Short mmCIF file of C-alpha atoms and ligand atoms in Angstrom, two decimals:
data_model
loop_
_atom_site.label_atom_id
_atom_site.label_comp_id
_atom_site.label_asym_id
_atom_site.label_seq_id
_atom_site.Cartn_x
_atom_site.Cartn_y
_atom_site.Cartn_z
CA MET A 116 -22.69 -106.37 17.93
CA LYS A 117 -19.72 -104.33 19.10
CA LEU A 118 -18.33 -101.31 17.31
CA TYR A 119 -15.38 -99.06 18.06
CA ASN A 120 -14.56 -95.46 17.29
CA ILE A 121 -11.78 -95.53 14.71
CA LYS A 122 -10.29 -92.29 16.08
CA GLU A 123 -10.56 -93.15 19.76
CA ASN A 124 -10.33 -96.93 19.89
CA ASP A 125 -11.23 -97.16 23.57
CA GLU A 126 -14.77 -95.94 22.85
CA GLN A 127 -16.82 -99.09 22.26
CA VAL A 128 -20.55 -99.15 21.66
CA SER A 129 -23.37 -101.55 20.85
CA PHE A 130 -25.35 -101.47 17.59
CA GLY A 131 -28.13 -99.59 19.39
CA GLN A 132 -25.77 -96.94 20.71
CA ALA A 133 -24.03 -96.53 17.36
CA VAL A 134 -27.38 -96.06 15.62
CA LYS A 135 -28.63 -93.52 18.15
CA GLN A 136 -25.35 -91.64 18.51
CA GLY A 137 -24.24 -91.56 14.87
CA LEU A 138 -20.73 -90.26 15.53
CA GLY A 139 -18.31 -91.07 18.33
CA ARG A 140 -16.01 -88.81 20.37
CA ASN A 141 -13.84 -86.37 18.47
CA GLN A 142 -16.09 -86.89 15.39
CA GLY A 143 -14.81 -90.47 15.07
CA LEU A 144 -16.70 -92.97 12.90
CA PHE A 145 -17.90 -96.27 14.34
CA PHE A 146 -16.70 -99.52 12.78
CA PRO A 147 -17.62 -103.15 13.60
CA SER A 148 -15.10 -104.88 15.89
CA GLU A 149 -15.70 -108.19 14.16
CA LEU A 150 -17.06 -108.96 10.73
CA PRO A 151 -19.23 -112.01 10.09
CA LYS A 152 -17.94 -114.43 7.46
CA PHE A 153 -20.12 -116.38 5.03
CA ASP A 154 -18.38 -119.47 3.71
CA ASP A 155 -21.20 -120.87 1.60
CA VAL A 156 -21.89 -117.80 -0.51
CA ASP A 157 -23.65 -119.80 -3.25
CA ALA A 158 -26.28 -120.94 -0.76
CA LEU A 159 -26.74 -117.35 0.38
CA LEU A 160 -27.11 -116.16 -3.21
CA ASP A 161 -29.86 -118.74 -3.82
CA LYS A 162 -32.11 -117.03 -1.27
CA ASP A 163 -34.55 -114.21 -2.07
CA PHE A 164 -33.50 -110.59 -1.44
CA VAL A 165 -35.34 -110.16 1.88
CA SER A 166 -34.31 -113.53 3.37
CA ARG A 167 -30.69 -113.15 2.32
CA SER A 168 -30.50 -109.54 3.55
CA SER A 169 -32.04 -110.56 6.88
CA ASP A 170 -29.37 -113.27 7.27
CA ILE A 171 -26.56 -110.83 6.49
CA LEU A 172 -27.83 -108.07 8.79
CA SER A 173 -28.63 -110.50 11.58
CA ALA A 174 -25.09 -111.88 11.39
CA PHE A 175 -23.78 -108.35 11.94
CA ILE A 176 -26.23 -107.32 14.65
CA GLY A 177 -25.92 -110.57 16.63
CA ASP A 178 -28.11 -111.13 19.68
CA GLU A 179 -28.99 -107.48 20.20
CA LEU A 180 -32.09 -107.91 18.03
CA SER A 181 -33.82 -111.21 17.29
CA PRO A 182 -33.66 -112.63 13.74
CA GLU A 183 -37.45 -112.14 13.51
CA THR A 184 -37.10 -108.46 14.41
CA VAL A 185 -34.34 -107.98 11.86
CA ARG A 186 -36.43 -109.73 9.22
CA SER A 187 -39.41 -107.47 9.79
CA MET A 188 -37.12 -104.40 9.66
CA VAL A 189 -35.79 -105.62 6.31
CA GLU A 190 -39.30 -106.34 5.03
CA ASN A 191 -40.35 -102.80 5.89
CA ALA A 192 -37.21 -101.20 4.48
CA PHE A 193 -36.61 -103.15 1.25
CA GLN A 194 -39.99 -102.95 -0.44
CA PHE A 195 -38.62 -102.44 -3.95
CA PRO A 196 -36.25 -104.40 -6.17
CA ALA A 197 -32.63 -103.81 -7.18
CA PRO A 198 -32.57 -105.23 -10.72
CA VAL A 199 -29.47 -105.88 -12.81
CA GLU A 200 -29.82 -104.84 -16.46
CA LYS A 201 -27.59 -105.78 -19.35
CA VAL A 202 -25.91 -102.76 -20.94
CA THR A 203 -23.31 -104.47 -23.16
CA ASP A 204 -22.11 -108.09 -23.38
CA GLN A 205 -19.41 -107.36 -20.84
CA ILE A 206 -21.14 -104.75 -18.65
CA SER A 207 -24.28 -104.75 -16.48
CA ALA A 208 -26.02 -102.01 -14.50
CA LEU A 209 -27.27 -102.43 -10.92
CA GLU A 210 -30.33 -100.15 -10.73
CA LEU A 211 -30.71 -98.83 -7.20
CA PHE A 212 -33.35 -96.22 -7.96
CA HIS A 213 -36.65 -98.06 -7.72
CA GLY A 214 -37.47 -96.81 -4.21
CA PRO A 215 -39.85 -93.99 -3.23
CA THR A 216 -37.32 -91.19 -3.72
CA LEU A 217 -35.68 -92.74 -6.78
CA ALA A 218 -32.12 -92.97 -5.46
CA PHE A 219 -30.02 -95.62 -3.72
CA LYS A 220 -30.23 -93.60 -0.50
CA ASP A 221 -33.68 -95.12 0.02
CA PHE A 222 -32.05 -98.45 1.01
CA GLY A 223 -29.82 -96.98 3.71
CA GLY A 224 -32.28 -94.34 4.86
CA ARG A 225 -35.15 -96.78 5.28
CA PHE A 226 -33.09 -99.36 7.14
CA MET A 227 -31.71 -96.63 9.39
CA ALA A 228 -35.27 -95.54 10.21
CA GLN A 229 -36.21 -99.12 11.04
CA SER A 230 -33.06 -99.50 13.15
CA LEU A 231 -33.69 -96.33 15.08
CA ALA A 232 -37.25 -97.37 15.84
CA ALA A 233 -36.09 -100.83 16.95
CA VAL A 234 -33.39 -99.60 19.36
CA SER A 235 -35.15 -96.53 20.78
CA ASP A 236 -36.56 -96.73 24.27
CA SER A 237 -40.29 -96.26 24.46
CA GLY A 238 -40.02 -92.46 24.60
CA LYS A 239 -40.61 -90.19 21.65
CA VAL A 240 -38.01 -89.44 19.03
CA THR A 241 -37.74 -86.31 16.91
CA ILE A 242 -35.54 -86.35 13.86
CA LEU A 243 -34.39 -82.84 12.97
CA THR A 244 -32.46 -82.33 9.78
CA ALA A 245 -31.60 -79.62 7.27
CA THR A 246 -31.57 -80.43 3.58
CA SER A 247 -30.42 -78.80 0.38
CA GLY A 248 -32.51 -81.29 -1.59
CA ASP A 249 -32.16 -85.05 -1.73
CA THR A 250 -31.46 -86.23 1.80
CA GLY A 251 -34.65 -84.57 3.02
CA ALA A 252 -36.75 -86.67 0.68
CA ALA A 253 -35.08 -89.95 1.63
CA VAL A 254 -35.39 -89.20 5.36
CA ALA A 255 -39.02 -88.07 5.08
CA HIS A 256 -40.12 -91.16 3.17
CA ALA A 257 -38.11 -93.50 5.37
CA PHE A 258 -39.80 -92.32 8.58
CA TYR A 259 -43.24 -91.57 7.15
CA GLY A 260 -46.02 -93.17 9.19
CA MET A 261 -43.75 -94.52 11.95
CA GLU A 262 -45.20 -94.37 15.44
CA ASN A 263 -43.61 -92.18 18.14
CA ILE A 264 -41.26 -90.59 15.63
CA ASN A 265 -41.66 -87.04 14.40
CA VAL A 266 -39.54 -85.71 11.58
CA VAL A 267 -38.86 -82.01 11.12
CA ILE A 268 -37.03 -80.97 7.97
CA LEU A 269 -35.71 -77.46 7.34
CA TYR A 270 -34.88 -76.25 3.86
CA PRO A 271 -34.05 -72.90 2.28
CA LYS A 272 -37.22 -71.53 0.68
CA GLY A 273 -36.96 -71.17 -3.08
CA LYS A 274 -33.49 -72.72 -3.20
CA ILE A 275 -34.37 -76.33 -3.94
CA SER A 276 -36.01 -77.52 -7.14
CA PRO A 277 -39.84 -77.40 -7.14
CA LEU A 278 -39.92 -81.14 -7.88
CA GLN A 279 -37.58 -81.92 -4.98
CA GLU A 280 -39.80 -79.84 -2.68
CA LYS A 281 -42.93 -81.68 -3.82
CA LEU A 282 -41.33 -85.04 -3.15
CA PHE A 283 -41.05 -84.55 0.63
CA CYS A 284 -43.26 -81.59 1.56
CA THR A 285 -46.53 -83.24 0.55
CA LEU A 286 -46.56 -86.19 2.97
CA GLY A 287 -48.07 -84.70 6.13
CA GLY A 288 -48.69 -86.98 9.14
CA ASN A 289 -45.50 -87.26 11.20
CA ILE A 290 -43.44 -85.40 8.57
CA HIS A 291 -43.20 -81.65 9.24
CA THR A 292 -41.45 -79.46 6.70
CA VAL A 293 -40.34 -75.89 7.31
CA ALA A 294 -39.40 -73.52 4.47
CA ILE A 295 -36.88 -71.11 5.95
CA ASN A 296 -36.45 -67.60 4.58
CA GLY A 297 -32.68 -68.00 4.42
CA THR A 298 -29.88 -70.17 3.10
CA PHE A 299 -28.97 -73.83 3.63
CA ASP A 300 -26.27 -72.66 6.05
CA ASP A 301 -28.94 -70.82 8.09
CA CYS A 302 -30.91 -74.08 8.28
CA GLN A 303 -27.87 -76.03 9.39
CA ALA A 304 -27.02 -73.42 12.00
CA MET A 305 -30.51 -73.72 13.50
CA VAL A 306 -30.23 -77.52 13.63
CA LYS A 307 -27.00 -77.05 15.52
CA ASN A 308 -28.69 -74.58 17.92
CA ALA A 309 -31.34 -77.18 18.62
CA PHE A 310 -28.76 -79.87 19.43
CA ASP A 311 -26.95 -77.43 21.74
CA ASP A 312 -30.20 -76.81 23.67
CA ALA A 313 -30.18 -79.57 26.31
CA GLU A 314 -33.67 -78.78 27.58
CA LEU A 315 -35.17 -78.97 24.11
CA ARG A 316 -33.16 -82.08 23.28
CA ALA A 317 -34.60 -83.93 26.25
CA ALA A 318 -38.15 -82.62 25.78
CA ILE A 319 -38.52 -83.89 22.22
CA GLY A 320 -35.96 -86.74 22.08
CA LEU A 321 -33.78 -85.08 19.46
CA ASN A 322 -31.84 -87.29 17.03
CA SER A 323 -30.02 -86.56 13.78
CA ALA A 324 -30.34 -89.51 11.35
CA ASN A 325 -27.25 -88.37 9.51
CA SER A 326 -25.42 -89.90 6.63
CA ILE A 327 -22.52 -91.51 8.49
CA ASN A 328 -24.81 -93.79 10.52
CA ILE A 329 -23.45 -97.36 10.45
CA SER A 330 -26.92 -98.83 9.86
CA ARG A 331 -27.00 -97.22 6.43
CA LEU A 332 -23.80 -98.90 5.32
CA MET A 333 -24.94 -102.25 6.64
CA ALA A 334 -28.11 -102.04 4.53
CA GLN A 335 -26.09 -101.15 1.44
CA ILE A 336 -23.98 -104.32 1.74
CA CYS A 337 -27.10 -106.30 0.87
CA TYR A 338 -27.55 -105.02 -2.65
CA TYR A 339 -24.08 -106.09 -3.71
CA PHE A 340 -25.13 -109.66 -2.89
CA GLU A 341 -28.43 -109.08 -4.68
CA ALA A 342 -26.53 -108.00 -7.80
CA ALA A 343 -24.30 -111.08 -7.69
CA SER A 344 -27.36 -113.32 -7.34
CA GLN A 345 -28.65 -112.04 -10.69
CA LEU A 346 -25.40 -112.67 -12.59
CA THR A 347 -24.30 -115.99 -14.03
CA LYS A 348 -21.66 -117.98 -12.21
CA ALA A 349 -19.17 -117.22 -14.99
CA GLN A 350 -19.85 -113.47 -14.70
CA ARG A 351 -19.46 -113.65 -10.91
CA GLU A 352 -16.09 -115.32 -11.15
CA ASN A 353 -14.28 -112.31 -12.58
CA LEU A 354 -16.45 -109.52 -11.35
CA VAL A 355 -15.29 -105.89 -11.34
CA VAL A 356 -17.59 -103.34 -9.69
CA ALA A 357 -17.49 -99.59 -10.40
CA VAL A 358 -19.02 -97.25 -7.82
CA PRO A 359 -19.87 -93.58 -8.51
CA SER A 360 -18.55 -91.96 -5.35
CA GLY A 361 -19.02 -88.78 -3.33
CA ASN A 362 -18.82 -89.48 0.37
CA PHE A 363 -17.70 -93.06 -0.34
CA GLY A 364 -20.40 -94.79 1.71
CA ASN A 365 -21.40 -96.95 -1.22
CA LEU A 366 -17.85 -98.11 -1.85
CA THR A 367 -17.36 -98.82 1.87
CA ALA A 368 -20.42 -101.07 1.77
CA GLY A 369 -19.10 -102.88 -1.31
CA LEU A 370 -15.75 -103.54 0.33
CA LEU A 371 -17.58 -104.81 3.42
CA ALA A 372 -19.56 -107.19 1.18
CA LYS A 373 -16.26 -108.53 -0.15
CA ALA A 374 -14.81 -108.79 3.36
CA ILE A 375 -17.67 -111.01 4.53
CA GLY A 376 -17.32 -113.36 1.58
CA LEU A 377 -18.75 -111.99 -1.67
CA PRO A 378 -16.20 -112.78 -4.37
CA ILE A 379 -15.51 -109.47 -6.11
CA LYS A 380 -12.24 -109.34 -7.98
CA ARG A 381 -11.76 -105.60 -7.97
CA PHE A 382 -13.50 -102.31 -7.18
CA ILE A 383 -13.21 -99.07 -9.10
CA ALA A 384 -13.93 -95.73 -7.43
CA ALA A 385 -15.31 -93.32 -10.00
CA THR A 386 -15.63 -89.60 -9.26
CA ASN A 387 -16.33 -86.36 -11.09
CA VAL A 388 -13.66 -83.64 -11.08
CA ASN A 389 -13.91 -83.52 -7.30
CA ASP A 390 -11.20 -86.16 -7.39
CA THR A 391 -9.48 -86.11 -4.01
CA VAL A 392 -9.47 -89.92 -3.83
CA PRO A 393 -8.29 -90.80 -7.36
CA ARG A 394 -5.42 -88.31 -6.90
CA TYR A 395 -4.63 -89.71 -3.47
CA LEU A 396 -4.48 -93.26 -4.82
CA GLN A 397 -2.11 -92.14 -7.54
CA THR A 398 0.20 -89.85 -5.57
CA GLY A 399 -0.26 -90.83 -1.93
CA GLU A 400 -1.04 -87.19 -1.11
CA TRP A 401 -4.35 -86.20 0.47
CA THR A 402 -4.93 -82.72 -0.96
CA PRO A 403 -8.64 -81.78 -1.14
CA GLU A 404 -9.37 -78.81 -3.39
CA PRO A 405 -12.39 -76.48 -3.10
CA THR A 406 -15.54 -78.27 -4.27
CA ILE A 407 -16.52 -77.66 -7.89
CA PRO A 408 -20.20 -77.87 -8.99
CA THR A 409 -20.79 -80.55 -11.65
CA LEU A 410 -23.59 -82.36 -13.51
CA SER A 411 -23.31 -85.19 -10.98
CA ASN A 412 -23.98 -82.89 -8.03
CA ALA A 413 -24.61 -85.63 -5.45
CA MET A 414 -20.89 -86.40 -5.83
CA ASP A 415 -19.67 -82.84 -5.44
CA VAL A 416 -17.66 -83.71 -2.36
CA SER A 417 -13.98 -83.04 -1.91
CA GLN A 418 -13.61 -84.28 1.69
CA PRO A 419 -15.38 -87.65 1.62
CA ASN A 420 -16.50 -88.45 5.15
CA ASN A 421 -16.47 -92.25 4.84
CA TRP A 422 -12.89 -92.51 3.59
CA PRO A 423 -11.41 -93.30 7.04
CA ARG A 424 -13.63 -96.40 7.17
CA ILE A 425 -12.16 -97.62 3.86
CA GLU A 426 -8.62 -97.21 5.12
CA GLU A 427 -9.52 -98.98 8.36
CA LEU A 428 -11.11 -101.91 6.52
CA CYS A 429 -8.28 -102.30 4.02
CA GLN A 430 -5.74 -102.25 6.80
CA ARG A 431 -7.61 -104.88 8.80
CA GLN A 432 -8.10 -107.13 5.77
CA GLY A 433 -4.51 -106.72 4.61
CA TRP A 434 -5.67 -105.20 1.32
CA GLY A 435 -3.39 -102.63 -0.32
CA LEU A 436 -5.04 -99.37 -1.33
CA ASN A 437 -3.26 -99.85 -4.66
CA GLU A 438 -5.67 -102.73 -5.39
CA LEU A 439 -8.44 -100.14 -5.76
CA GLY A 440 -9.03 -98.86 -9.27
CA ALA A 441 -10.00 -95.20 -9.67
CA GLY A 442 -10.81 -92.61 -12.26
CA ALA A 443 -12.22 -89.08 -12.53
CA VAL A 444 -14.55 -87.84 -15.27
CA THR A 445 -15.24 -84.29 -16.48
CA ASP A 446 -18.74 -82.94 -17.23
CA GLU A 447 -17.95 -82.97 -20.92
CA GLN A 448 -16.97 -86.64 -20.80
CA THR A 449 -20.03 -87.40 -18.66
CA ALA A 450 -22.36 -85.89 -21.26
CA GLU A 451 -20.57 -87.68 -24.09
CA THR A 452 -20.85 -91.00 -22.24
CA LEU A 453 -24.52 -90.48 -21.38
CA LYS A 454 -25.22 -89.89 -25.05
CA ALA A 455 -23.25 -92.92 -26.20
CA MET A 456 -25.06 -95.11 -23.66
CA PHE A 457 -28.43 -93.79 -24.83
CA ASP A 458 -27.53 -94.47 -28.46
CA GLY A 459 -26.59 -97.99 -27.38
CA GLY A 460 -30.05 -98.46 -25.84
CA TYR A 461 -29.55 -97.63 -22.14
CA LEU A 462 -30.97 -94.48 -20.52
CA CYS A 463 -28.72 -93.40 -17.65
CA GLU A 464 -28.03 -90.20 -15.68
CA PRO A 465 -24.76 -88.40 -14.86
CA HIS A 466 -23.72 -90.36 -11.72
CA GLY A 467 -24.19 -93.79 -13.28
CA ALA A 468 -22.59 -92.63 -16.53
CA ILE A 469 -19.40 -91.69 -14.67
CA ALA A 470 -19.10 -95.17 -13.20
CA TYR A 471 -19.82 -96.76 -16.58
CA ARG A 472 -17.13 -94.71 -18.30
CA VAL A 473 -14.35 -95.52 -15.86
CA LEU A 474 -15.39 -99.18 -15.84
CA ASP A 475 -15.40 -99.37 -19.62
CA GLU A 476 -11.92 -97.83 -19.74
CA GLN A 477 -10.41 -100.16 -17.16
CA LEU A 478 -12.17 -103.49 -17.74
CA GLN A 479 -9.91 -106.26 -19.02
CA ASP A 480 -10.55 -109.30 -21.22
CA GLY A 481 -12.32 -112.11 -19.42
CA GLU A 482 -13.77 -109.81 -16.74
CA HIS A 483 -17.42 -108.90 -16.23
CA GLY A 484 -18.19 -105.33 -15.22
CA LEU A 485 -21.01 -104.07 -13.00
CA PHE A 486 -21.65 -100.40 -12.32
CA LEU A 487 -24.04 -98.86 -9.83
CA CYS A 488 -26.87 -96.66 -11.08
CA THR A 489 -27.49 -94.52 -8.05
CA ALA A 490 -30.42 -92.36 -9.25
CA HIS A 491 -33.33 -92.49 -11.66
CA PRO A 492 -32.66 -90.49 -14.86
CA ALA A 493 -35.79 -88.38 -14.19
CA LYS A 494 -34.24 -87.16 -10.95
CA PHE A 495 -31.76 -85.26 -13.10
CA LYS A 496 -34.31 -84.53 -15.81
CA GLU A 497 -33.07 -81.06 -16.72
CA SER A 498 -29.52 -82.06 -17.57
CA VAL A 499 -30.46 -85.46 -19.01
CA ASP A 500 -33.10 -83.91 -21.31
CA GLU A 501 -30.67 -81.28 -22.48
CA ILE A 502 -27.82 -83.69 -23.17
CA LEU A 503 -30.00 -86.23 -24.96
CA GLY A 504 -32.43 -83.84 -26.62
CA GLN A 505 -35.29 -85.84 -25.12
CA ASP A 506 -38.22 -85.21 -22.82
CA ILE A 507 -38.01 -88.17 -20.46
CA PRO A 508 -41.23 -88.93 -18.58
CA LEU A 509 -41.59 -88.59 -14.80
CA PRO A 510 -41.90 -91.99 -13.12
CA GLY A 511 -44.97 -92.77 -10.97
CA PRO A 512 -43.83 -91.54 -7.54
CA LEU A 513 -42.55 -88.20 -8.83
CA ALA A 514 -45.63 -87.59 -10.97
CA LYS A 515 -47.90 -88.42 -8.02
CA HIS A 516 -46.18 -86.02 -5.62
CA ALA A 517 -45.87 -83.31 -8.27
CA ALA A 518 -49.66 -83.12 -8.34
CA MET A 519 -50.06 -82.85 -4.54
CA GLU A 520 -50.37 -79.78 -2.35
CA LEU A 521 -47.34 -78.40 -0.45
CA LEU A 522 -47.81 -78.66 3.32
CA SER A 523 -44.73 -76.73 4.52
CA VAL A 524 -44.93 -73.89 7.00
CA GLU A 525 -42.79 -70.82 6.38
CA GLN A 526 -40.48 -69.26 8.97
CA ASP A 527 -37.68 -66.75 9.25
CA ALA A 528 -34.21 -67.98 10.14
CA ASP A 529 -34.92 -67.39 13.83
CA PHE A 530 -34.16 -70.12 16.36
CA ALA A 531 -36.68 -68.89 18.95
CA GLN A 532 -39.46 -69.33 16.40
CA LEU A 533 -38.22 -72.78 15.41
CA ARG A 534 -37.95 -73.85 19.06
CA GLU A 535 -41.57 -72.89 19.67
CA TYR A 536 -42.60 -74.84 16.59
CA LEU A 537 -40.65 -77.93 17.64
CA MET A 538 -42.27 -77.91 21.08
CA LYS A 539 -45.67 -77.59 19.45
CA VAL A 540 -45.39 -80.46 16.93
CA ALA A 541 -43.14 -82.80 18.93
CA GLY A 542 -43.20 -81.75 22.59
C1 PLP B 182 -25.24 -89.79 -2.55
C2 PLP B 182 -25.11 -90.09 -4.00
C3 PLP B 182 -23.90 -90.59 -4.56
C4 PLP B 182 -22.63 -90.73 -3.77
O1 PLP B 182 -22.68 -91.83 -2.89
P1 PLP B 182 -21.61 -91.95 -1.70
O2 PLP B 182 -22.04 -93.13 -0.94
O3 PLP B 182 -21.72 -90.67 -0.92
O4 PLP B 182 -20.28 -92.11 -2.34
C5 PLP B 182 -23.89 -90.95 -5.90
N1 PLP B 182 -24.98 -90.79 -6.68
C6 PLP B 182 -26.15 -90.30 -6.19
C7 PLP B 182 -27.29 -90.13 -7.11
C8 PLP B 182 -26.25 -89.94 -4.84
O5 PLP B 182 -27.41 -89.45 -4.38
#
């Protein structure tokens, strides 16, 4: 597999390099030079999730990893289903929250962990990351128990929810969590210090596992096919997919699925009031505003970092950006929609509800709508309970971790102290 840097086209890398490096020169994103093309999509849809996903990912990766290797990576990464549920006669939900951290990021995070392990030379690897909540959990669970890989996660003590903390600070083994007496920015600054320290970097095999890694997007392509496989042929023929979007990785993966052959008539990008993209699609002006906190806080992003990949793909496919549907939803409308959905018999959470609302508004006669449910309702229990006047139960994984002991160590926001710790656990 060959990829190029979309900012500096002369920088070309293999899959292995792209996975290890994350970003290219000048902060440029990597993009595949060639896309595979599946002509017999019906045959692909007849396969089971793991077999089909292995075929898709192998077609991307090419001869860099054997099909058997890719299959075992997929088996390890995709150990939970992505079911489609009926919400109304015309609209279905793709539930992406049945993984260990109850959000769709488990798919990308786990495949990235498998990819990194598969392409790393025999030496040790240390993943160092700072989290303000959710990414930490997905990264911790994705790498948990993997040989030769240590994970160190920094988070601001007392500034993430107790439940979030329990979800990733109770694992132990190769997962090391550090509660920093400081802010999220302090944590990020120390991660940066570590990457700037060449001696440390070499000693512990430092790597970042960040969110723009191409392996994540490749994994996410697979669940669009999985959704289509669960719909009827008639539903598939006029399929419109709505994606709740923040950094726009999910939508990029959907468009890639279409580019390699999945027949999707139209995509709709749904955002909260952080609506840089819907405004851009309407006016042609890219004018990010300061980020506003909302109920759907995983989408509180006003400078979406995957957007350049969408423009690149559309340009290469000859698709006009005006073919993309879009809409933005306020918190008030989100709550109202969540309630209406619940009254109609479907329990959702703010991110999914936003996608449902915009889909419902824009769907036309004869079309079938699918929206992505990116998180389990219990992950946003406080707001969901308040809006619905319910006390929704914690699902198994959350309840299990909630009862376990915290294993974090506590440190001041002091790089010298962190460096010593890193050398001790990973050196
Ligand atoms: C990350 C996240 C999103 C946004 O996904 P992008 O790929 O960044 O657009 C939406 N919902 C939830 C629950 C998330 O965690």
